[in-house]
Short mmCIF file of C-alpha atoms and ligand atoms in Angstrom, two decimals:
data_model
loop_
_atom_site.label_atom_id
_atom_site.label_comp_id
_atom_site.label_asym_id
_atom_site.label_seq_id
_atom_site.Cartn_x
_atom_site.Cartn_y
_atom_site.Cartn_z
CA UNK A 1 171.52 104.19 56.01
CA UNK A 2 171.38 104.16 59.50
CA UNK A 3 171.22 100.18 61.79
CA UNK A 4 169.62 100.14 65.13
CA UNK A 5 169.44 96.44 65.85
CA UNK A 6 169.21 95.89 69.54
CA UNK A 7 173.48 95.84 70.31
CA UNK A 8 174.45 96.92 67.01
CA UNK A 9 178.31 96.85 66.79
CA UNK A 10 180.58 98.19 63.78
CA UNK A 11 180.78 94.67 61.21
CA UNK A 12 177.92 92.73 62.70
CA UNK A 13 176.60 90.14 60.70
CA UNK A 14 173.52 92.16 59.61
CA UNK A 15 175.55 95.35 58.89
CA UNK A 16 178.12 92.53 56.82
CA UNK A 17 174.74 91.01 54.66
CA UNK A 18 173.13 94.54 54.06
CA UNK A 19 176.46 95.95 52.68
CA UNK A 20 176.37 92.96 50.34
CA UNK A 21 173.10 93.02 49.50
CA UNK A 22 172.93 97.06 48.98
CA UNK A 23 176.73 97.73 47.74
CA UNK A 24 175.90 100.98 47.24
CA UNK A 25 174.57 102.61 50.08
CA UNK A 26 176.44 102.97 53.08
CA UNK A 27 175.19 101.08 56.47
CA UNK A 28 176.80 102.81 59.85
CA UNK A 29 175.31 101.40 63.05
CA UNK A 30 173.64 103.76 64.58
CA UNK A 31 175.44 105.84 67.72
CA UNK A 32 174.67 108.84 69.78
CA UNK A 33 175.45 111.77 68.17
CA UNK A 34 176.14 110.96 64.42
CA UNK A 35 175.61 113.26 61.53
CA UNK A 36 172.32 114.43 61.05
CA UNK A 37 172.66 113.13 57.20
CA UNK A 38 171.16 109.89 56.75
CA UNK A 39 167.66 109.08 54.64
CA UNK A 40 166.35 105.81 55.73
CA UNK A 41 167.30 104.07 59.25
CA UNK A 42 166.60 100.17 59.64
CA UNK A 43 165.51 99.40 63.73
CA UNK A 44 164.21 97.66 66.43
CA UNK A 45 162.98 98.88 69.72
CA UNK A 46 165.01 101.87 68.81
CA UNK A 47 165.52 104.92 71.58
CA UNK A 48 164.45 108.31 70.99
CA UNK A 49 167.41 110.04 70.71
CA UNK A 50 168.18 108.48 67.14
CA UNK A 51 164.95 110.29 66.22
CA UNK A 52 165.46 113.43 68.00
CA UNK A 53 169.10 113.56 66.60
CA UNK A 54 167.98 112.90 62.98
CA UNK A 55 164.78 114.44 61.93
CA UNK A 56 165.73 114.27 58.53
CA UNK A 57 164.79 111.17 58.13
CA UNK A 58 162.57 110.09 55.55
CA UNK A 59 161.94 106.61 56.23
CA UNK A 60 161.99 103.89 58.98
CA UNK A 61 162.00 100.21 58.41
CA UNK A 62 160.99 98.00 61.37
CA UNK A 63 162.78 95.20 61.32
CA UNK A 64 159.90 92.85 62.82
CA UNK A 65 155.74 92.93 61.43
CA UNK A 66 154.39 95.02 65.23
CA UNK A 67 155.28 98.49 65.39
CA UNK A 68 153.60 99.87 68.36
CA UNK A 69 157.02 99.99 69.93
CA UNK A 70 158.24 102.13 67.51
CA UNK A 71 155.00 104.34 66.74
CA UNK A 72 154.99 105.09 70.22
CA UNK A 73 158.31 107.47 69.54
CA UNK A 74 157.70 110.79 68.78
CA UNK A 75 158.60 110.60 64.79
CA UNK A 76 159.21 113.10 62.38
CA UNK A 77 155.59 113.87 61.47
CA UNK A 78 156.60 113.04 57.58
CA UNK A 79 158.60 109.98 58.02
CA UNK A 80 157.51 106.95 56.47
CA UNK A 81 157.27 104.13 58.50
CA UNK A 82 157.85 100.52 56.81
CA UNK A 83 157.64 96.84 58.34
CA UNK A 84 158.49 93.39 57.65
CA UNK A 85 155.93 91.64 55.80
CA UNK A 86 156.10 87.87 56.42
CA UNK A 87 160.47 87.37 55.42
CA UNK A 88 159.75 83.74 56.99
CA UNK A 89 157.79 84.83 59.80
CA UNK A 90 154.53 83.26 58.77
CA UNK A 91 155.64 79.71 58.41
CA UNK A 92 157.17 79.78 62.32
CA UNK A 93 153.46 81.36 63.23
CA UNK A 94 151.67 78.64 61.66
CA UNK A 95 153.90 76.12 63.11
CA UNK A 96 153.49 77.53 66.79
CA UNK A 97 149.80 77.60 66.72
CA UNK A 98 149.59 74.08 65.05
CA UNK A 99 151.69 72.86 67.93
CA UNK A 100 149.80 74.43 70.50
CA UNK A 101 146.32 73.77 69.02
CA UNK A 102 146.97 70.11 68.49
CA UNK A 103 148.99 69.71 72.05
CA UNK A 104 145.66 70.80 73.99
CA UNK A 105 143.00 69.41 71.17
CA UNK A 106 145.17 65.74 71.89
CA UNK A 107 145.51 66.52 75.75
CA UNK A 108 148.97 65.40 75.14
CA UNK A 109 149.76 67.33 78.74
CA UNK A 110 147.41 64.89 80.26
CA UNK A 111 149.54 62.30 78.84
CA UNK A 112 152.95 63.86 79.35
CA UNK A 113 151.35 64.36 82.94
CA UNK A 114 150.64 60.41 82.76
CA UNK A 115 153.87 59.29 81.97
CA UNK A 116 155.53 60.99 85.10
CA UNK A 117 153.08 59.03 87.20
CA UNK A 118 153.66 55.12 85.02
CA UNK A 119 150.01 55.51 84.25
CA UNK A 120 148.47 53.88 81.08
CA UNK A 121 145.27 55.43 80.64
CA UNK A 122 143.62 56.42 77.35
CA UNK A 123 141.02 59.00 77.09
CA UNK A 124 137.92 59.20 74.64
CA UNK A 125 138.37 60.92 71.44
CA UNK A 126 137.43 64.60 70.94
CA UNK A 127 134.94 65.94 68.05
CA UNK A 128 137.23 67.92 65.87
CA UNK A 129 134.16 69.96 64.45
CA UNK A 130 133.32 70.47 68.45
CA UNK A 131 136.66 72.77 68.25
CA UNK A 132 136.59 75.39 65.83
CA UNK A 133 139.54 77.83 65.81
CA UNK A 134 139.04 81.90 65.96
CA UNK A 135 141.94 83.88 64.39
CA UNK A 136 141.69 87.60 65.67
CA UNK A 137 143.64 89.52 62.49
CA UNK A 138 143.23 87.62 59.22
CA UNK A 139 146.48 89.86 57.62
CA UNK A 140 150.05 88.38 56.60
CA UNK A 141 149.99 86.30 59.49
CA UNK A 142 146.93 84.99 60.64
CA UNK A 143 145.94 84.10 56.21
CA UNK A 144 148.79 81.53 57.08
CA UNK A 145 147.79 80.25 60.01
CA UNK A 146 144.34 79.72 58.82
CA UNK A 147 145.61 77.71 55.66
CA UNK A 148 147.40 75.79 58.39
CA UNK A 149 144.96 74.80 60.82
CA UNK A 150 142.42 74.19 58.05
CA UNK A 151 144.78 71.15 56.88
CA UNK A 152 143.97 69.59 60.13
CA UNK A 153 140.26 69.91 59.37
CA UNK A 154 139.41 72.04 62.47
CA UNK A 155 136.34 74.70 61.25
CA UNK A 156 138.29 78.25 60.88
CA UNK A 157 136.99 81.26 61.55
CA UNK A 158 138.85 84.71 61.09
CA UNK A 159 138.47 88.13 62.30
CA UNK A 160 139.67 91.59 60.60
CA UNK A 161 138.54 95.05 60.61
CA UNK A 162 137.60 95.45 57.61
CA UNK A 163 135.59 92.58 55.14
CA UNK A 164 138.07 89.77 54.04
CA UNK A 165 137.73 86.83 52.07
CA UNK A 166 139.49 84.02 52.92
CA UNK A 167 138.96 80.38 51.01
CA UNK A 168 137.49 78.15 53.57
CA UNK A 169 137.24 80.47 56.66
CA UNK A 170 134.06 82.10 57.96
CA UNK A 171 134.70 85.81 57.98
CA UNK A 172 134.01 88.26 60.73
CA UNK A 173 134.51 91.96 60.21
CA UNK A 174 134.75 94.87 62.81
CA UNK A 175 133.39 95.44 66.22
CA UNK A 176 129.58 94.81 65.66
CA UNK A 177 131.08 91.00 64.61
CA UNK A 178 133.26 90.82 67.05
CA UNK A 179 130.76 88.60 69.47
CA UNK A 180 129.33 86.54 66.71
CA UNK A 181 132.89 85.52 65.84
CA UNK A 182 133.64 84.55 69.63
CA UNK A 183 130.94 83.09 70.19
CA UNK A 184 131.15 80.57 67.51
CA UNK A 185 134.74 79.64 68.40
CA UNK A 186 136.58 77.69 71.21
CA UNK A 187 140.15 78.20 70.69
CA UNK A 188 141.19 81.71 69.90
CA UNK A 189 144.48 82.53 68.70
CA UNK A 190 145.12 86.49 69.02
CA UNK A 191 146.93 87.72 66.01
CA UNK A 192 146.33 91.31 65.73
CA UNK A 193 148.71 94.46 66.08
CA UNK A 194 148.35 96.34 69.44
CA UNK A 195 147.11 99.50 68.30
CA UNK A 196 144.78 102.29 70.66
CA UNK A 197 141.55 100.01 69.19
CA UNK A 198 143.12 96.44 70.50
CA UNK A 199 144.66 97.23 73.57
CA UNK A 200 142.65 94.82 76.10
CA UNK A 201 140.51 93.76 73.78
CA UNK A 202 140.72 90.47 74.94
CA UNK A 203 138.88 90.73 78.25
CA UNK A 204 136.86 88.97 80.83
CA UNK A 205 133.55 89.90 79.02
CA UNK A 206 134.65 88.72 75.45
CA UNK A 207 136.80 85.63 76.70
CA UNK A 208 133.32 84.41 78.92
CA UNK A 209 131.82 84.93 75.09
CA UNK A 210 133.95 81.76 73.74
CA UNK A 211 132.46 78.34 74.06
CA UNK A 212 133.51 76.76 77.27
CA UNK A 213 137.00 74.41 77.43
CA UNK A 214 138.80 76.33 75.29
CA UNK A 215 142.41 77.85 74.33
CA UNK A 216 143.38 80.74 74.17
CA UNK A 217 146.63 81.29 72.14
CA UNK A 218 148.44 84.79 72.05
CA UNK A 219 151.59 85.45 69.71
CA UNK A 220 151.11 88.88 68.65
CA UNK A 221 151.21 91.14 71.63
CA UNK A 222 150.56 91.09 75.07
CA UNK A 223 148.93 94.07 75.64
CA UNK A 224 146.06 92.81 73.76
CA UNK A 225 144.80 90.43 76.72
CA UNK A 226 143.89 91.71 80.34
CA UNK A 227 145.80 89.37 81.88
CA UNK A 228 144.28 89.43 85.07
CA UNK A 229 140.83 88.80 83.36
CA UNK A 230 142.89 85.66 81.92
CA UNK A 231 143.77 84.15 85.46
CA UNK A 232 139.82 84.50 86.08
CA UNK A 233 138.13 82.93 83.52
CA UNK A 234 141.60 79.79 84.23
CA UNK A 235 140.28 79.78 87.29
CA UNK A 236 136.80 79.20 87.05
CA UNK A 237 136.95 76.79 84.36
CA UNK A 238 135.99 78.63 81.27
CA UNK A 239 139.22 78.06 79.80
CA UNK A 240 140.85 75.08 79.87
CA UNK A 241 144.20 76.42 78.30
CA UNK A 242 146.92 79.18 77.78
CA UNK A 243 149.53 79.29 75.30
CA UNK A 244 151.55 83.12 75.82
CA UNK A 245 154.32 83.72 73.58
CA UNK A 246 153.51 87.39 74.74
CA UNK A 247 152.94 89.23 78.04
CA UNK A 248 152.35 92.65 79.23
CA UNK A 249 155.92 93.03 80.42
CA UNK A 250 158.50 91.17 78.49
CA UNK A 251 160.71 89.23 80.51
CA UNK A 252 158.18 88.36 82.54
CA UNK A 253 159.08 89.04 86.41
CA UNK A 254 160.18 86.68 88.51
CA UNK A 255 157.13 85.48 90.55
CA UNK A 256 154.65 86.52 87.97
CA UNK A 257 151.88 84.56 88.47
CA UNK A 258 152.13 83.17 85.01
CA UNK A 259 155.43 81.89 85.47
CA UNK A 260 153.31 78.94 87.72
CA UNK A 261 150.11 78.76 86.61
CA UNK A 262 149.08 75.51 85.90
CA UNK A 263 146.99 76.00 83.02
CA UNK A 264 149.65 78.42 81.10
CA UNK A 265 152.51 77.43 79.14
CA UNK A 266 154.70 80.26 78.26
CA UNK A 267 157.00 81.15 76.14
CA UNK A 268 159.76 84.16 75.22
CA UNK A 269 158.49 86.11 72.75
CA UNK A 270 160.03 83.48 70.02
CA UNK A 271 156.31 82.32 67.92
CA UNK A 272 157.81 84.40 64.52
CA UNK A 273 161.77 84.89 64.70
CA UNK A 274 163.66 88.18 62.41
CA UNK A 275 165.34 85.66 59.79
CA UNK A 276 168.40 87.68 58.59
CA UNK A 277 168.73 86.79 55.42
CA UNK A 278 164.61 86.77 54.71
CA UNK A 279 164.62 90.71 56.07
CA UNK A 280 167.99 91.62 54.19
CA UNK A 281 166.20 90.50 51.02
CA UNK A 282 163.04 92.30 51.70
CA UNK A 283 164.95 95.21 53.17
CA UNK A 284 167.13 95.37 49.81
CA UNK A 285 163.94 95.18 47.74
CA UNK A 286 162.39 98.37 49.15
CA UNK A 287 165.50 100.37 49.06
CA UNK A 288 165.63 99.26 45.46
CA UNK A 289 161.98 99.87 45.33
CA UNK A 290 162.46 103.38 46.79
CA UNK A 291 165.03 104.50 44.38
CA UNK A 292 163.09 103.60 41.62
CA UNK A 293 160.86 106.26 43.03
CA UNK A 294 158.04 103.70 42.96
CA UNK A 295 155.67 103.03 46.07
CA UNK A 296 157.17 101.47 48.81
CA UNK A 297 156.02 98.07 49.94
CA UNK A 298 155.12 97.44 53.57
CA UNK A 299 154.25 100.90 54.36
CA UNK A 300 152.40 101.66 58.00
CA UNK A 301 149.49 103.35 58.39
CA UNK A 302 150.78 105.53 61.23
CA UNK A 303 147.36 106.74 62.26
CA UNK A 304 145.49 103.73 61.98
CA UNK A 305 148.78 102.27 64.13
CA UNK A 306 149.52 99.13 61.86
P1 LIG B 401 148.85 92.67 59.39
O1 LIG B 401 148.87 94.15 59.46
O2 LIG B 401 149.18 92.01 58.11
O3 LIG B 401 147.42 92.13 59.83
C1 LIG B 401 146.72 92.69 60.90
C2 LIG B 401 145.31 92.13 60.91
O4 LIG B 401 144.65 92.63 62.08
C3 LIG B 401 144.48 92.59 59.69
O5 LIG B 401 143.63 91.55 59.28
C4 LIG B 401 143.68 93.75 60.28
O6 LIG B 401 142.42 93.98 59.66
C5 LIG B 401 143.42 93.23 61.68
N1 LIG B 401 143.07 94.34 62.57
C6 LIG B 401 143.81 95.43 62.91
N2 LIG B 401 143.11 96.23 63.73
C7 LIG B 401 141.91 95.65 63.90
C8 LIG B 401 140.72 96.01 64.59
N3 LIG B 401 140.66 97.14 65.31
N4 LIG B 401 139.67 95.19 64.54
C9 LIG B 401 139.73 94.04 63.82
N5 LIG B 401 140.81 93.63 63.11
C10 LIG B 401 141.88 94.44 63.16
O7 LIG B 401 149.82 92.16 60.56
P2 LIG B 401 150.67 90.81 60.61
O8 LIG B 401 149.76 89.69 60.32
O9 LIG B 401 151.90 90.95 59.79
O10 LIG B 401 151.13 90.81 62.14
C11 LIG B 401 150.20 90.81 63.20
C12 LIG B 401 150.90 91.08 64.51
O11 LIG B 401 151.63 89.95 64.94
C13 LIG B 401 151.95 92.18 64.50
O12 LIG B 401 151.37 93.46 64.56
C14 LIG B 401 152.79 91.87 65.71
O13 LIG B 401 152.30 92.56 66.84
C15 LIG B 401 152.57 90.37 65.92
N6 LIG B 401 153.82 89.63 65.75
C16 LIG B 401 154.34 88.94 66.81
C17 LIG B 401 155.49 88.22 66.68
C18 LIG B 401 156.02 87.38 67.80
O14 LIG B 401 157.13 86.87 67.69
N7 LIG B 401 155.29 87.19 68.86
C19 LIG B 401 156.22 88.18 65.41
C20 LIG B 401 155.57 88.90 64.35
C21 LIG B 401 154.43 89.60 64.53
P3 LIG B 401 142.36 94.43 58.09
O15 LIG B 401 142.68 93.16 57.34
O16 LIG B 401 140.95 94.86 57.91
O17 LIG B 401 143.38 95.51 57.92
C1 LIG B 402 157.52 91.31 65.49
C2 LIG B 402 158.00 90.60 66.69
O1 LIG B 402 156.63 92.14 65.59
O2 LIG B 402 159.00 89.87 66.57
O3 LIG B 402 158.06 91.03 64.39
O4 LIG B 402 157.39 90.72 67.75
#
């Protein structure tokens, strides 16, 4: 089995915990120019060349939930592409958007903002049911973060592409939905996979379709939101808020006009973390899965792109 972990170096921690978790099967990290002999290759943001120089391959785990980085490759056309489902990643989601939805909803800024100028001034309560909360993908992810912004009593609302049913959440299903489900929320958190259907979904036209003063909150992918449609819709007042864990080009460049923005906090791609010892489990489980010739969990549809 093949690692290509960002720096991957001979006795890293992850190659240490795989080996111990999958005695069995040997785990090289991955270097230009190996054997063309391996099955199954674990990665993230991999280069080409591992895939031109193995086309043997017969599967690929991701080892994060997005794959457009990696379906963007050219792949052997059989390989089977897998991805981590949750391994801890849904708890940090719902914690990020709780954070961020109850920061703006309690204008804490205003009061951190307060503070700095000795100011002691409280502001009228807001109408929770005045600030219902679209999720854009109701999969592994955005299921969680509904259950946890529905323990705050904030109305839910969910968006998927195809029919879901989701206890307490008003469901919205495909693209003749899509502005009915806007429409009917204020703060919108974006947790879909960027796939040729989502790219800039999230434009001018359907951000003007939320209800004015609201949030937008993006932790899936960047891509998904025209960013300069963003600044215009900040700047004219239809959206009071920005919370980016994502951007179109990750780092962000200096002097990016959402470094500054007044209205934006940012921040680096950290809303759902790779926990090692979550993926090694779930890792171990497929393999275990796949040599029990059984159906392997997590698979990707790689035409539908998630
Ligand atoms: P899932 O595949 O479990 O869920 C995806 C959801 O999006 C599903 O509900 C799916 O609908 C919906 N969807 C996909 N395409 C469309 C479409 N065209 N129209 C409407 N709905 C659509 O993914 P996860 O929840 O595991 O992850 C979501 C994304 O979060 C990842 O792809 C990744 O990009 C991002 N992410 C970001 C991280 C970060 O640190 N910032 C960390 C982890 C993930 P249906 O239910 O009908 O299939
Ligand atoms: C992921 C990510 O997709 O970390 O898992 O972005």
């Amino acid at each position: 089995m093949l690692l290509c972990n960002r720096a991957e170096r001979p006795g890293s921690a992850w190659q240490r915990e795989l080996q111990a978790a999958l005695p069995a099967v040997p785990i090289d990290p991955w270097q230009p120019g190996m054997a063309a002999e391996y099955d199954w290759a674990l990665v993230w943001n991999p280069p080409q060349q591992l895939f031109d120089e193995q086309p043997q391959l017969k599967v690929a785990f991701n080892l994060g939930a997005g794959v457009d980085k990696l379906l963007s490759l050219r792949l052997p056309p059989a390989l089977q592409v897998l991805r981590l489902q949750d391994a801890g990643m849904a708890v940090q989601m719902a914690e990020y958007v709780c954070h961020a939805l109850i920061d703006f909803f309690r204008q804490l800024g205003v009061y951190r903002a307060q503070q700095r100028q000795g100011l002691w001034q409280p502001h009228a309560a807001r109408e929770r049911r005045a600030y219902p909360v679209g999720i854009l993908g109701l999969g592994v992810l955005g299921t969680r973060v509904a259950r946890a912004v529905q323990a705050f009593d904030f109305p839910v609302l969910g968006w998927s592409r195809t029919p879901r049913a989701v206890a307490g959440v008003r469901c919205f299903a495909g693209a003749g939905e899509l502005d009915a489900f806007l429409a009917a929320s204020r703060v919108l958190v974006c947790l879909l996979p960027l796939t040729a259907t989502t790219r800039g979904l999230v434009d001018r036209a359907r951000l003007r379709c939320l209800q004015p003063g609201g949030c937008l909150i993006n932790i899936a992918r960047g891509d998904l939101v025209v960013e300069d449609d963003l600044r215009a819709v900040l700047d004219d007042g239809h959206l009071a808020a920005a919370v980016l864990d994502v951007m179109a080009e990750e780092p962000l460049p200096a002097g990016h006009w959402l470094w500054s923005h007044p209205k934006v906090t940012l921040t680096p791609h950290i809303s759902a973390m790779t926990l090692r010892r979550e993926a090694v489990a779930q890792i171990a489980q497929a393999v275990q899965t796949g040599l029990r010739g059984e159906a392997l969990p997590g698979l990707v549809d790689r035409a539908r792109g998630y």
